[in-house]
C-alpha positions as a printed Julia matrix, in Angstrom:
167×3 Matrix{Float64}:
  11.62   -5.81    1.16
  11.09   -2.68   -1.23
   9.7    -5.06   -3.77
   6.17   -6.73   -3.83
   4.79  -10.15   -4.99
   3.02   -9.87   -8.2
  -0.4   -12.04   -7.0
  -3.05   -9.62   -7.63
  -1.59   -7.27   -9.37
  -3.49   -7.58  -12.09
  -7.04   -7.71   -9.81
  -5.64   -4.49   -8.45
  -4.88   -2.63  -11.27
  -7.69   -3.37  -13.29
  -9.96   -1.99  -10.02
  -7.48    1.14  -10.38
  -7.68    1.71  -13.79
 -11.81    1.59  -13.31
 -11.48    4.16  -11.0
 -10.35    6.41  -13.73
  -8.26    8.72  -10.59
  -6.78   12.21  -11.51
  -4.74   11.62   -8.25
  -3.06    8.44   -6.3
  -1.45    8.09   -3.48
   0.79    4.99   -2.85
   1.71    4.54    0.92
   4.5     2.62    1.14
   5.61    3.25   -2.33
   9.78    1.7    -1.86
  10.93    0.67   -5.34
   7.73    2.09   -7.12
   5.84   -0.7    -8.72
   2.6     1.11   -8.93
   4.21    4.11  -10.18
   5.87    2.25  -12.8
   2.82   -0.39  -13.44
   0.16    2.37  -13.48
   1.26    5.74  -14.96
   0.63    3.8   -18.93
  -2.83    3.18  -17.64
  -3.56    6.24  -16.14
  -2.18    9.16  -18.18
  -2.45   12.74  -16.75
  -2.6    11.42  -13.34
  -0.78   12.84  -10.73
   0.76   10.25   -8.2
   1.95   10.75   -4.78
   4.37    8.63   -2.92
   4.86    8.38    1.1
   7.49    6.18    1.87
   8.92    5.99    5.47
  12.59    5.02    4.47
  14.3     7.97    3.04
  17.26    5.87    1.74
  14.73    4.4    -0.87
  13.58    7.59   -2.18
  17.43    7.98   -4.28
  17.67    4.58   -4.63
  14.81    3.96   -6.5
  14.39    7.32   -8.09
  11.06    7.56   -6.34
  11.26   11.7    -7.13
  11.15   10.79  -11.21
   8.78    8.29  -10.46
   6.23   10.65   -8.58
   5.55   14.29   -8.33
   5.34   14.29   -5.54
   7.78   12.28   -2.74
   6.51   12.44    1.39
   9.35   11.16    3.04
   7.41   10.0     6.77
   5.46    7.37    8.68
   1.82    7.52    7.47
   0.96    7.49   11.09
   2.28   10.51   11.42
   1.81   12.47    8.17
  -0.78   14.46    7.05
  -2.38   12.69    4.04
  -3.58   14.87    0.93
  -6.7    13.86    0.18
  -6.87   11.82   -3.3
  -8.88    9.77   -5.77
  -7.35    6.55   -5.12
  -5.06    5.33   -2.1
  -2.76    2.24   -2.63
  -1.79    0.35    0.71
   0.4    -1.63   -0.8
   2.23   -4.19    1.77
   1.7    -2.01    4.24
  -0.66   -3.12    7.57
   1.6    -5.84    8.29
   4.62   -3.43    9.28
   2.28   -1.76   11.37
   1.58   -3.09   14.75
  -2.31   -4.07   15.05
  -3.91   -1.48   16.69
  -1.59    1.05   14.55
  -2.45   -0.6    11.53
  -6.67   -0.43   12.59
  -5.41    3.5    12.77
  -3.85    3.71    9.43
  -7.07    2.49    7.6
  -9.34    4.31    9.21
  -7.14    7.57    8.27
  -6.38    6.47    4.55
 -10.24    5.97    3.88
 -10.9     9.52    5.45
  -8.41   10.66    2.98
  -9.26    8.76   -0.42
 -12.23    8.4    -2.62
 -11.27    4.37   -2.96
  -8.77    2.81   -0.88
  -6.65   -0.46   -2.3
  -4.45   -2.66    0.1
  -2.87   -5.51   -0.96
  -1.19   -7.63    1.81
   0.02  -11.36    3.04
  -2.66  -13.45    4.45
  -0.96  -16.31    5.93
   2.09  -16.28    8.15
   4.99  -14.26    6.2
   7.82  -14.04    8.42
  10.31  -11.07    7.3
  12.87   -9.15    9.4
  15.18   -5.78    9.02
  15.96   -5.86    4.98
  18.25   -4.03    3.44
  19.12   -1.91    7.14
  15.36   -1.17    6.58
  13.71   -2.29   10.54
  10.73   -1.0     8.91
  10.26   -3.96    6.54
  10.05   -6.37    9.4
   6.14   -7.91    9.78
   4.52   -6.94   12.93
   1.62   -8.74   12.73
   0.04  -11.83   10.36
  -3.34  -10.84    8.81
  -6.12  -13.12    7.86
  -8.64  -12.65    5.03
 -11.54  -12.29    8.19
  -9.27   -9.79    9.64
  -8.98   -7.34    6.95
 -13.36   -7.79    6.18
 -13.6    -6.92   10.4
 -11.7    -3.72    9.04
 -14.49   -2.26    7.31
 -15.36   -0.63    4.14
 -14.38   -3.45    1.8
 -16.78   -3.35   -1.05
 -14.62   -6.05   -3.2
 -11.9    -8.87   -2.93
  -9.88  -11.41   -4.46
  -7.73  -13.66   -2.19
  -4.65  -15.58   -3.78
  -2.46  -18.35   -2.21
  -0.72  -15.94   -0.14
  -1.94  -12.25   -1.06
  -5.39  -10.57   -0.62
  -6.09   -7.44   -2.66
  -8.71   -5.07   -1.06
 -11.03   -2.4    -2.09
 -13.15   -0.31    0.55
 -14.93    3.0    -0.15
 -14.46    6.31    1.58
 -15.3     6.32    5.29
């Protein structure tokens, strides 16, 4: 789905807003939540969204959202490096080993890097005529730690929020 539970959004932004970022990227952006939950915090940054779904770009109004829209599959995109990158309910669309990939790149690209995913077994499908909403694989709270980097946590009933450092 385009939209995102709200446990740890609050752990999240408050590690965002710390960060103090002229620039964030949001991977994954669809309907814009941390465009529309962060620019008040963070005024003068400039956000960038990816989102692989070009339907949701018009929408959402992702382009009045962001100032910049990459329609494209992070795996295959070039990222722009940034102060802050959001992978917001992301890695589970991702097969494993693709999703492994996908970190590895984002921290090369970001200053901090913030993920926020399910932790227990959250079956979704196509949404929407979207086959790239569908979860690929289940993470666990060890799983994301054996990713590396994380230098803080907070794990919720069904959500973990992340934060790792720059590879």
């Amino acid at each position: 789905m385009p939209y995102s539970s709200g446990e740890g959004k609050e752990w999240l932004l408050g590690r965002l807003t710390a960060a103090a970022p002229e620039t964030v990227l949001d991977i994954g952006a669809g309907s814009g939540t941390y465009a529309r939950l962060l620019r008040p915090r963070v005024p003068g940054c400039r956000f960038i969204a990816i989102e692989v779904y070009e339907p949701y770009v018009e929408r959402f109004g992702l382009a009045a959202l962001y100032d910049q829209v990459i329609v494209g599959d992070v795996r295959h995109v070039e990222l722009p490096s940034c102060d802050v990158a959001i992978l917001g309910d992301v890695l589970e669309h991702l097969p494993h080993p693709d999703a492994v990939a996908v970190w590895d790149k984002v921290r090369r690209a970001a200053g901090t890097t913030l993920l926020s995913l399910p932790i227990v077994r959250y079956r979704q499908g196509t949404s929407e005529g979207n086959a790239h909403e569908a979860h690929l694989h289940t993470w666990d709270h060890e799983q994301v730690l054996a990713l590396g980097g994380i230098v803080a946590y907070e794990v919720g009933r069904q959500i973990g929020v992340y934060e790792a450092g720059p590879a």
